[in-house]
Amino acid sequence: MNNQNEFRLSVFSNSVNEAFCRVVVSSFITPLDPTIEEVNDLKTAVSEAVTNCIVHAYKESLGKIYIQGIINDKRVVRITVKDKGVGIEDVKAAMQPLYTTGDGDRAGLGFTVMQSFCDRVSVKSKPGKGTSVTLTKRISGRSAW
């Protein structure tokens, strides 16, 4: 598969940047003529991934969030959201519904939401080194690429 388009972005882990990242991703996939549902699915998944960086990776500090987007010639979008924060001790446990390391106001559904809106979610993490979440979704769209 050949890549048709790509972007790279880095933002600080300020909560205001969560909305910015959603807009960037929705704008990035616009040439694929996605359905409203496809746009909303990716925006929601990206929102969850970025929010995890803000809330968990950089709990009491400000850090950078790195986002890369790729569209290949098969209309598959791959968005990778990375941080260099605290990392996840047990990725398998973190992927389970209701698991959270956050305060009582966190539902522990971030990865579950991402999985429900994407075709594939891959998580790699090393404690003390950071986390990388890759969201993959094929865009059926309304027109050919």
CSV table of N, CA and C in Angstrom, one decimal:
chain,number,residue,atom,x,y,z
A,1,MET,N,0.8,-1.2,0.0
A,1,MET,CA,0.0,0.0,0.0
A,1,MET,C,0.9,1.2,0.0
A,2,ASN,N,0.5,2.2,-0.8
A,2,ASN,CA,1.2,3.5,-0.9
A,2,ASN,C,0.5,4.5,-0.1
A,3,ASN,N,1.2,5.4,0.6
A,3,ASN,CA,0.7,6.5,1.3
A,3,ASN,C,0.3,7.6,0.3
A,4,GLN,N,-0.9,8.1,0.5
A,4,GLN,CA,-1.4,9.2,-0.4
A,4,GLN,C,-1.3,10.6,0.2
A,5,ASN,N,-1.3,10.6,1.6
A,5,ASN,CA,-1.2,11.9,2.3
A,5,ASN,C,-0.7,11.6,3.7
A,6,GLU,N,-0.1,12.6,4.3
A,6,GLU,CA,0.4,12.4,5.6
A,6,GLU,C,0.5,13.8,6.3
A,7,PHE,N,0.4,13.8,7.6
A,7,PHE,CA,0.7,15.0,8.4
A,7,PHE,C,1.3,14.6,9.7
A,8,ARG,N,2.0,15.6,10.3
A,8,ARG,CA,2.6,15.4,11.6
A,8,ARG,C,2.3,16.7,12.4
A,9,LEU,N,2.0,16.6,13.7
A,9,LEU,CA,1.6,17.7,14.5
A,9,LEU,C,2.1,17.4,15.9
A,10,SER,N,2.5,18.5,16.6
A,10,SER,CA,2.8,18.4,18.0
A,10,SER,C,2.1,19.5,18.7
A,11,VAL,N,1.5,19.2,19.8
A,11,VAL,CA,0.8,20.2,20.6
A,11,VAL,C,1.2,20.0,22.1
A,12,PHE,N,1.0,21.0,22.9
A,12,PHE,CA,1.2,20.9,24.3
A,12,PHE,C,0.0,20.2,24.9
A,13,SER,N,0.1,19.6,26.0
A,13,SER,CA,-1.0,18.8,26.7
A,13,SER,C,-1.9,19.7,27.4
A,14,ASN,N,-2.3,20.8,26.8
A,14,ASN,CA,-3.3,21.7,27.4
A,14,ASN,C,-4.7,21.2,26.9
A,15,SER,N,-5.7,21.2,27.8
A,15,SER,CA,-7.0,20.7,27.4
A,15,SER,C,-7.6,21.3,26.2
A,16,VAL,N,-7.3,22.6,25.9
A,16,VAL,CA,-7.8,23.3,24.8
A,16,VAL,C,-7.3,22.7,23.5
A,17,ASN,N,-6.2,21.9,23.5
A,17,ASN,CA,-5.7,21.3,22.3
A,17,ASN,C,-6.4,20.1,21.9
A,18,GLU,N,-7.2,19.5,22.7
A,18,GLU,CA,-8.0,18.3,22.4
A,18,GLU,C,-9.0,18.7,21.2
A,19,ALA,N,-9.7,19.8,21.3
A,19,ALA,CA,-10.6,20.2,20.2
A,19,ALA,C,-9.8,20.5,19.0
A,20,PHE,N,-8.7,21.1,19.1
A,20,PHE,CA,-7.8,21.4,17.9
A,20,PHE,C,-7.4,20.2,17.2
A,21,CYS,N,-7.0,19.1,17.9
A,21,CYS,CA,-6.6,17.9,17.3
A,21,CYS,C,-7.8,17.2,16.6
A,22,ARG,N,-9.0,17.3,17.1
A,22,ARG,CA,-10.2,16.8,16.5
A,22,ARG,C,-10.4,17.4,15.1
A,23,VAL,N,-10.3,18.8,15.1
A,23,VAL,CA,-10.5,19.5,13.9
A,23,VAL,C,-9.5,19.2,12.8
A,24,VAL,N,-8.2,19.0,13.3
A,24,VAL,CA,-7.1,18.7,12.3
A,24,VAL,C,-7.4,17.4,11.7
A,25,VAL,N,-7.8,16.4,12.4
A,25,VAL,CA,-8.1,15.0,11.9
A,25,VAL,C,-9.3,15.1,11.0
A,26,SER,N,-10.3,15.7,11.4
A,26,SER,CA,-11.5,15.8,10.5
A,26,SER,C,-11.2,16.5,9.2
A,27,SER,N,-10.4,17.6,9.2
A,27,SER,CA,-10.0,18.3,8.0
A,27,SER,C,-9.1,17.4,7.1
A,28,PHE,N,-8.2,16.6,7.8
A,28,PHE,CA,-7.3,15.8,7.1
A,28,PHE,C,-8.0,14.7,6.2
A,29,ILE,N,-9.1,14.1,6.7
A,29,ILE,CA,-9.8,13.1,6.0
A,29,ILE,C,-10.9,13.6,5.0
A,30,THR,N,-11.1,14.9,5.0
A,30,THR,CA,-12.1,15.5,4.1
A,30,THR,C,-12.0,15.1,2.7
A,31,PRO,N,-10.8,15.1,2.1
A,31,PRO,CA,-10.6,14.7,0.7
A,31,PRO,C,-11.2,13.3,0.4
A,32,LEU,N,-11.3,12.4,1.4
A,32,LEU,CA,-11.9,11.1,1.2
A,32,LEU,C,-13.4,11.1,1.1
A,33,ASP,N,-14.0,12.3,1.3
A,33,ASP,CA,-15.5,12.5,1.3
A,33,ASP,C,-16.1,11.5,2.2
A,34,PRO,N,-15.7,11.5,3.5
A,34,PRO,CA,-16.3,10.6,4.5
A,34,PRO,C,-17.7,10.9,4.8
A,35,THR,N,-18.4,9.9,5.3
A,35,THR,CA,-19.7,10.1,5.8
A,35,THR,C,-19.6,10.9,7.1
A,36,ILE,N,-20.7,11.5,7.6
A,36,ILE,CA,-20.7,12.2,8.8
A,36,ILE,C,-20.3,11.3,10.0
A,37,GLU,N,-20.9,10.1,9.9
A,37,GLU,CA,-20.6,9.1,10.9
A,37,GLU,C,-19.1,8.7,11.0
A,38,GLU,N,-18.5,8.6,9.8
A,38,GLU,CA,-17.0,8.3,9.8
A,38,GLU,C,-16.2,9.4,10.4
A,39,VAL,N,-16.6,10.7,10.1
A,39,VAL,CA,-15.9,11.8,10.6
A,39,VAL,C,-16.0,11.8,12.1
A,40,ASN,N,-17.3,11.7,12.6
A,40,ASN,CA,-17.5,11.7,14.0
A,40,ASN,C,-16.8,10.5,14.8
A,41,ASP,N,-16.8,9.4,14.1
A,41,ASP,CA,-16.1,8.2,14.7
A,41,ASP,C,-14.6,8.5,15.0
A,42,LEU,N,-13.9,9.1,14.0
A,42,LEU,CA,-12.5,9.4,14.1
A,42,LEU,C,-12.3,10.5,15.1
A,43,LYS,N,-13.1,11.5,15.0
A,43,LYS,CA,-13.0,12.7,15.9
A,43,LYS,C,-13.1,12.2,17.4
A,44,THR,N,-14.1,11.3,17.6
A,44,THR,CA,-14.3,10.8,19.0
A,44,THR,C,-13.1,10.0,19.5
A,45,ALA,N,-12.6,9.1,18.6
A,45,ALA,CA,-11.5,8.3,19.0
A,45,ALA,C,-10.2,9.1,19.2
A,46,VAL,N,-10.0,10.1,18.4
A,46,VAL,CA,-8.8,11.0,18.6
A,46,VAL,C,-9.0,11.8,19.9
A,47,SER,N,-10.2,12.3,20.1
A,47,SER,CA,-10.5,13.0,21.4
A,47,SER,C,-10.1,12.2,22.6
A,48,GLU,N,-10.5,10.9,22.6
A,48,GLU,CA,-10.2,10.0,23.7
A,48,GLU,C,-8.7,9.8,23.8
A,49,ALA,N,-8.0,9.6,22.7
A,49,ALA,CA,-6.6,9.3,22.8
A,49,ALA,C,-5.8,10.6,23.3
A,50,VAL,N,-6.2,11.8,22.8
A,50,VAL,CA,-5.5,13.0,23.3
A,50,VAL,C,-5.9,13.3,24.7
A,51,THR,N,-7.1,13.1,25.1
A,51,THR,CA,-7.5,13.3,26.5
A,51,THR,C,-6.7,12.3,27.4
A,52,ASN,N,-6.5,11.1,27.0
A,52,ASN,CA,-5.6,10.2,27.8
A,52,ASN,C,-4.3,10.8,28.0
A,53,CYS,N,-3.7,11.4,27.0
A,53,CYS,CA,-2.4,12.0,27.2
A,53,CYS,C,-2.4,13.2,28.2
A,54,ILE,N,-3.4,14.0,28.1
A,54,ILE,CA,-3.6,15.1,28.9
A,54,ILE,C,-3.8,14.7,30.4
A,55,VAL,N,-4.7,13.8,30.6
A,55,VAL,CA,-5.1,13.4,31.9
A,55,VAL,C,-4.2,12.4,32.6
A,56,HIS,N,-3.7,11.4,31.8
A,56,HIS,CA,-2.9,10.4,32.5
A,56,HIS,C,-1.4,10.5,32.2
A,57,ALA,N,-1.0,10.8,31.0
A,57,ALA,CA,0.5,10.8,30.7
A,57,ALA,C,1.2,11.9,31.4
A,58,TYR,N,0.6,13.1,31.4
A,58,TYR,CA,1.2,14.3,32.0
A,58,TYR,C,0.3,14.8,33.1
A,59,LYS,N,0.0,14.0,34.1
A,59,LYS,CA,-0.9,14.3,35.2
A,59,LYS,C,-0.7,15.7,35.8
A,60,GLU,N,0.5,15.9,36.3
A,60,GLU,CA,0.7,17.2,37.0
A,60,GLU,C,1.7,18.1,36.2
A,61,SER,N,1.9,17.8,35.0
A,61,SER,CA,2.9,18.6,34.2
A,61,SER,C,2.4,18.9,32.8
A,62,LEU,N,3.1,19.7,32.1
A,62,LEU,CA,2.8,20.0,30.7
A,62,LEU,C,3.8,19.2,29.8
A,63,GLY,N,3.3,18.5,28.8
A,63,GLY,CA,4.2,17.8,27.9
A,63,GLY,C,3.7,17.9,26.5
A,64,LYS,N,4.4,17.3,25.6
A,64,LYS,CA,4.0,17.3,24.2
A,64,LYS,C,3.2,16.1,23.8
A,65,ILE,N,2.3,16.3,22.9
A,65,ILE,CA,1.5,15.2,22.3
A,65,ILE,C,1.9,15.3,20.8
A,66,TYR,N,2.2,14.1,20.3
A,66,TYR,CA,2.6,14.0,18.9
A,66,TYR,C,1.6,13.2,18.1
A,67,ILE,N,1.1,13.8,17.0
A,67,ILE,CA,0.1,13.1,16.2
A,67,ILE,C,0.5,13.0,14.8
A,68,GLN,N,0.4,11.8,14.3
A,68,GLN,CA,0.7,11.6,12.9
A,68,GLN,C,-0.5,11.0,12.2
A,69,GLY,N,-0.8,11.5,11.0
A,69,GLY,CA,-1.9,10.9,10.3
A,69,GLY,C,-1.4,10.5,8.9
A,70,ILE,N,-1.9,9.3,8.5
A,70,ILE,CA,-1.6,8.8,7.2
A,70,ILE,C,-2.8,8.3,6.5
A,71,ILE,N,-3.0,8.6,5.2
A,71,ILE,CA,-4.0,8.0,4.4
A,71,ILE,C,-3.3,7.2,3.3
A,72,ASN,N,-3.7,5.9,3.2
A,72,ASN,CA,-3.1,5.1,2.1
A,72,ASN,C,-4.0,5.0,0.9
A,73,ASP,N,-3.5,4.3,-0.1
A,73,ASP,CA,-4.3,4.2,-1.4
A,73,ASP,C,-5.5,3.2,-1.3
A,74,LYS,N,-5.7,2.6,-0.1
A,74,LYS,CA,-6.8,1.8,0.1
A,74,LYS,C,-7.9,2.5,0.9
A,75,ARG,N,-7.8,3.8,1.1
A,75,ARG,CA,-8.7,4.6,1.9
A,75,ARG,C,-8.7,4.3,3.3
A,76,VAL,N,-7.5,3.8,3.8
A,76,VAL,CA,-7.3,3.5,5.2
A,76,VAL,C,-6.6,4.7,5.9
A,77,VAL,N,-7.2,5.2,7.0
A,77,VAL,CA,-6.6,6.3,7.7
A,77,VAL,C,-6.0,5.7,9.0
A,78,ARG,N,-4.8,6.1,9.2
A,78,ARG,CA,-4.1,5.6,10.4
A,78,ARG,C,-3.6,6.9,11.2
A,79,ILE,N,-4.1,7.1,12.4
A,79,ILE,CA,-3.8,8.2,13.2
A,79,ILE,C,-3.0,7.7,14.4
A,80,THR,N,-1.8,8.2,14.7
A,80,THR,CA,-1.0,7.8,15.8
A,80,THR,C,-0.9,8.9,16.8
A,81,VAL,N,-1.3,8.7,18.0
A,81,VAL,CA,-1.2,9.7,19.1
A,81,VAL,C,-0.1,9.2,20.1
A,82,LYS,N,0.9,10.0,20.2
A,82,LYS,CA,2.0,9.6,21.1
A,82,LYS,C,2.3,10.6,22.2
A,83,ASP,N,2.8,10.1,23.3
A,83,ASP,CA,3.3,11.0,24.4
A,83,ASP,C,4.5,10.5,24.9
A,84,LYS,N,5.2,11.3,25.7
A,84,LYS,CA,6.4,10.8,26.4
A,84,LYS,C,6.2,11.0,27.9
A,85,GLY,N,5.0,10.6,28.3
A,85,GLY,CA,4.6,10.7,29.7
A,85,GLY,C,5.0,9.5,30.5
A,86,VAL,N,4.1,9.2,31.5
A,86,VAL,CA,4.4,8.2,32.5
A,86,VAL,C,4.3,6.8,32.0
A,87,GLY,N,3.6,6.6,30.9
A,87,GLY,CA,3.4,5.2,30.3
A,87,GLY,C,2.4,4.4,31.1
A,88,ILE,N,2.1,3.3,30.6
A,88,ILE,CA,1.1,2.4,31.1
A,88,ILE,C,1.7,1.1,31.6
A,89,GLU,N,1.5,0.8,32.9
A,89,GLU,CA,2.1,-0.4,33.5
A,89,GLU,C,1.6,-1.7,32.9
A,90,ASP,N,0.3,-1.8,32.7
A,90,ASP,CA,-0.3,-3.0,32.2
A,90,ASP,C,-1.3,-2.6,31.1
A,91,VAL,N,-0.8,-2.7,29.8
A,91,VAL,CA,-1.6,-2.3,28.7
A,91,VAL,C,-2.9,-3.2,28.6
A,92,LYS,N,-2.7,-4.4,28.8
A,92,LYS,CA,-3.9,-5.4,28.7
A,92,LYS,C,-5.0,-5.0,29.6
A,93,ALA,N,-4.6,-4.7,30.9
A,93,ALA,CA,-5.6,-4.3,31.9
A,93,ALA,C,-6.2,-2.9,31.5
A,94,ALA,N,-5.4,-2.0,31.0
A,94,ALA,CA,-5.9,-0.7,30.7
A,94,ALA,C,-6.9,-0.7,29.5
A,95,MET,N,-6.8,-1.7,28.7
A,95,MET,CA,-7.7,-1.9,27.6
A,95,MET,C,-9.1,-2.4,28.0
A,96,GLN,N,-9.2,-2.9,29.2
A,96,GLN,CA,-10.5,-3.4,29.7
A,96,GLN,C,-11.4,-2.3,30.1
A,97,PRO,N,-12.7,-2.4,29.8
A,97,PRO,CA,-13.7,-1.4,30.2
A,97,PRO,C,-13.7,-1.2,31.7
A,98,LEU,N,-13.8,0.1,32.1
A,98,LEU,CA,-13.9,0.6,33.4
A,98,LEU,C,-12.6,0.6,34.2
A,99,TYR,N,-11.5,0.2,33.5
A,99,TYR,CA,-10.2,0.3,34.2
A,99,TYR,C,-9.7,1.8,34.1
A,100,THR,N,-9.3,2.3,35.2
A,100,THR,CA,-8.8,3.7,35.2
A,100,THR,C,-7.7,3.9,36.3
A,101,THR,N,-6.8,4.7,36.0
A,101,THR,CA,-5.8,5.1,37.0
A,101,THR,C,-6.1,6.6,37.4
A,102,GLY,N,-7.2,7.1,36.9
A,102,GLY,CA,-7.5,8.5,37.2
A,102,GLY,C,-8.3,8.6,38.4
A,103,ASP,N,-8.7,9.8,38.7
A,103,ASP,CA,-9.6,10.1,39.9
A,103,ASP,C,-11.0,9.5,39.7
A,104,GLY,N,-11.8,9.6,40.7
A,104,GLY,CA,-13.1,9.0,40.7
A,104,GLY,C,-14.0,9.5,39.6
A,105,ASP,N,-13.7,10.7,39.0
A,105,ASP,CA,-14.5,11.2,37.9
A,105,ASP,C,-14.2,10.6,36.6
A,106,ARG,N,-13.3,9.7,36.5
A,106,ARG,CA,-13.0,9.0,35.2
A,106,ARG,C,-13.7,7.7,35.1
A,107,ALA,N,-14.3,7.4,33.9
A,107,ALA,CA,-15.1,6.2,33.7
A,107,ALA,C,-14.3,5.0,33.3
A,108,GLY,N,-13.1,5.2,32.8
A,108,GLY,CA,-12.2,4.1,32.4
A,108,GLY,C,-12.7,3.5,31.1
A,109,LEU,N,-13.3,4.3,30.2
A,109,LEU,CA,-13.9,3.8,28.9
A,109,LEU,C,-13.1,4.3,27.7
A,110,GLY,N,-12.0,5.0,27.9
A,110,GLY,CA,-11.3,5.6,26.8
A,110,GLY,C,-11.0,4.6,25.7
A,111,PHE,N,-10.3,3.6,26.0
A,111,PHE,CA,-9.8,2.6,25.0
A,111,PHE,C,-11.0,1.9,24.4
A,112,THR,N,-12.0,1.6,25.2
A,112,THR,CA,-13.3,0.9,24.8
A,112,THR,C,-14.0,1.8,23.7
A,113,VAL,N,-14.0,3.1,24.0
A,113,VAL,CA,-14.6,4.0,23.0
A,113,VAL,C,-13.8,4.0,21.7
A,114,MET,N,-12.5,4.1,21.8
A,114,MET,CA,-11.7,4.1,20.6
A,114,MET,C,-11.9,2.8,19.8
A,115,GLN,N,-12.0,1.7,20.5
A,115,GLN,CA,-12.2,0.4,19.8
A,115,GLN,C,-13.5,0.3,19.1
A,116,SER,N,-14.5,1.0,19.7
A,116,SER,CA,-15.9,0.9,19.1
A,116,SER,C,-16.0,1.8,17.9
A,117,PHE,N,-15.1,2.8,17.7
A,117,PHE,CA,-15.2,3.7,16.6
A,117,PHE,C,-14.2,3.4,15.5
A,118,CYS,N,-13.2,2.5,15.8
A,118,CYS,CA,-12.2,2.3,14.8
A,118,CYS,C,-12.2,0.8,14.4
A,119,ASP,N,-11.5,0.5,13.3
A,119,ASP,CA,-11.4,-0.9,12.8
A,119,ASP,C,-10.4,-1.6,13.7
A,120,ARG,N,-9.3,-0.8,14.1
A,120,ARG,CA,-8.3,-1.4,14.9
A,120,ARG,C,-7.7,-0.3,15.8
A,121,VAL,N,-7.3,-0.8,17.0
A,121,VAL,CA,-6.6,0.1,17.9
A,121,VAL,C,-5.4,-0.6,18.5
A,122,SER,N,-4.2,0.0,18.3
A,122,SER,CA,-3.0,-0.6,18.8
A,122,SER,C,-2.4,0.3,19.9
A,123,VAL,N,-2.0,-0.3,21.0
A,123,VAL,CA,-1.4,0.5,22.1
A,123,VAL,C,-0.1,-0.1,22.4
A,124,LYS,N,1.0,0.8,22.4
A,124,LYS,CA,2.3,0.4,22.9
A,124,LYS,C,2.7,1.4,24.0
A,125,SER,N,3.3,0.8,25.0
A,125,SER,CA,3.6,1.7,26.1
A,125,SER,C,4.8,1.1,26.9
A,126,LYS,N,5.6,2.0,27.5
A,126,LYS,CA,6.7,1.6,28.4
A,126,LYS,C,6.6,2.6,29.6
A,127,PRO,N,6.5,2.0,30.8
A,127,PRO,CA,6.5,2.9,32.0
A,127,PRO,C,7.7,3.8,32.0
A,128,GLY,N,7.3,5.1,32.2
A,128,GLY,CA,8.4,6.1,32.3
A,128,GLY,C,8.8,6.6,31.0
A,129,LYS,N,8.4,6.0,29.9
A,129,LYS,CA,8.8,6.4,28.5
A,129,LYS,C,7.7,7.0,27.7
A,130,GLY,N,6.5,6.6,27.9
A,130,GLY,CA,5.3,7.1,27.2
A,130,GLY,C,4.5,6.0,26.5
A,131,THR,N,3.5,6.5,25.7
A,131,THR,CA,2.5,5.6,25.1
A,131,THR,C,2.3,6.1,23.7
A,132,SER,N,2.0,5.1,22.9
A,132,SER,CA,1.7,5.3,21.5
A,132,SER,C,0.4,4.6,21.2
A,133,VAL,N,-0.7,5.3,20.7
A,133,VAL,CA,-1.9,4.7,20.4
A,133,VAL,C,-2.2,4.9,18.9
A,134,THR,N,-2.4,3.8,18.1
A,134,THR,CA,-2.6,3.9,16.7
A,134,THR,C,-4.1,3.5,16.4
A,135,LEU,N,-4.8,4.4,15.8
A,135,LEU,CA,-6.2,4.2,15.4
A,135,LEU,C,-6.3,4.0,13.9
A,136,THR,N,-6.9,2.9,13.5
A,136,THR,CA,-7.0,2.6,12.1
A,136,THR,C,-8.4,2.5,11.7
A,137,LYS,N,-8.8,3.2,10.6
A,137,LYS,CA,-10.2,3.1,10.1
A,137,LYS,C,-10.2,3.3,8.6
A,138,ARG,N,-10.9,2.4,8.0
A,138,ARG,CA,-11.1,2.5,6.5
A,138,ARG,C,-12.3,3.4,6.3
A,139,ILE,N,-12.1,4.3,5.4
A,139,ILE,CA,-13.2,5.3,5.1
A,139,ILE,C,-13.9,4.8,3.8
A,140,SER,N,-15.1,4.5,3.9
A,140,SER,CA,-15.9,4.1,2.7
A,140,SER,C,-16.2,5.3,1.9
A,141,GLY,N,-16.6,6.4,2.6
A,141,GLY,CA,-16.9,7.6,1.9
A,141,GLY,C,-18.0,7.5,0.9
A,142,ARG,N,-18.1,8.6,0.2
A,142,ARG,CA,-19.2,8.7,-0.8
A,142,ARG,C,-18.7,8.8,-2.2
A,143,SER,N,-17.3,8.9,-2.3
A,143,SER,CA,-16.7,9.0,-3.7
A,143,SER,C,-15.4,8.3,-3.7
A,144,ALA,N,-14.9,8.0,-4.8
A,144,ALA,CA,-13.6,7.3,-5.0
A,144,ALA,C,-12.4,8.3,-4.7
A,145,TRP,N,-11.4,7.8,-4.2
A,145,TRP,CA,-10.2,8.6,-3.9
A,145,TRP,C,-9.5,9.1,-5.1
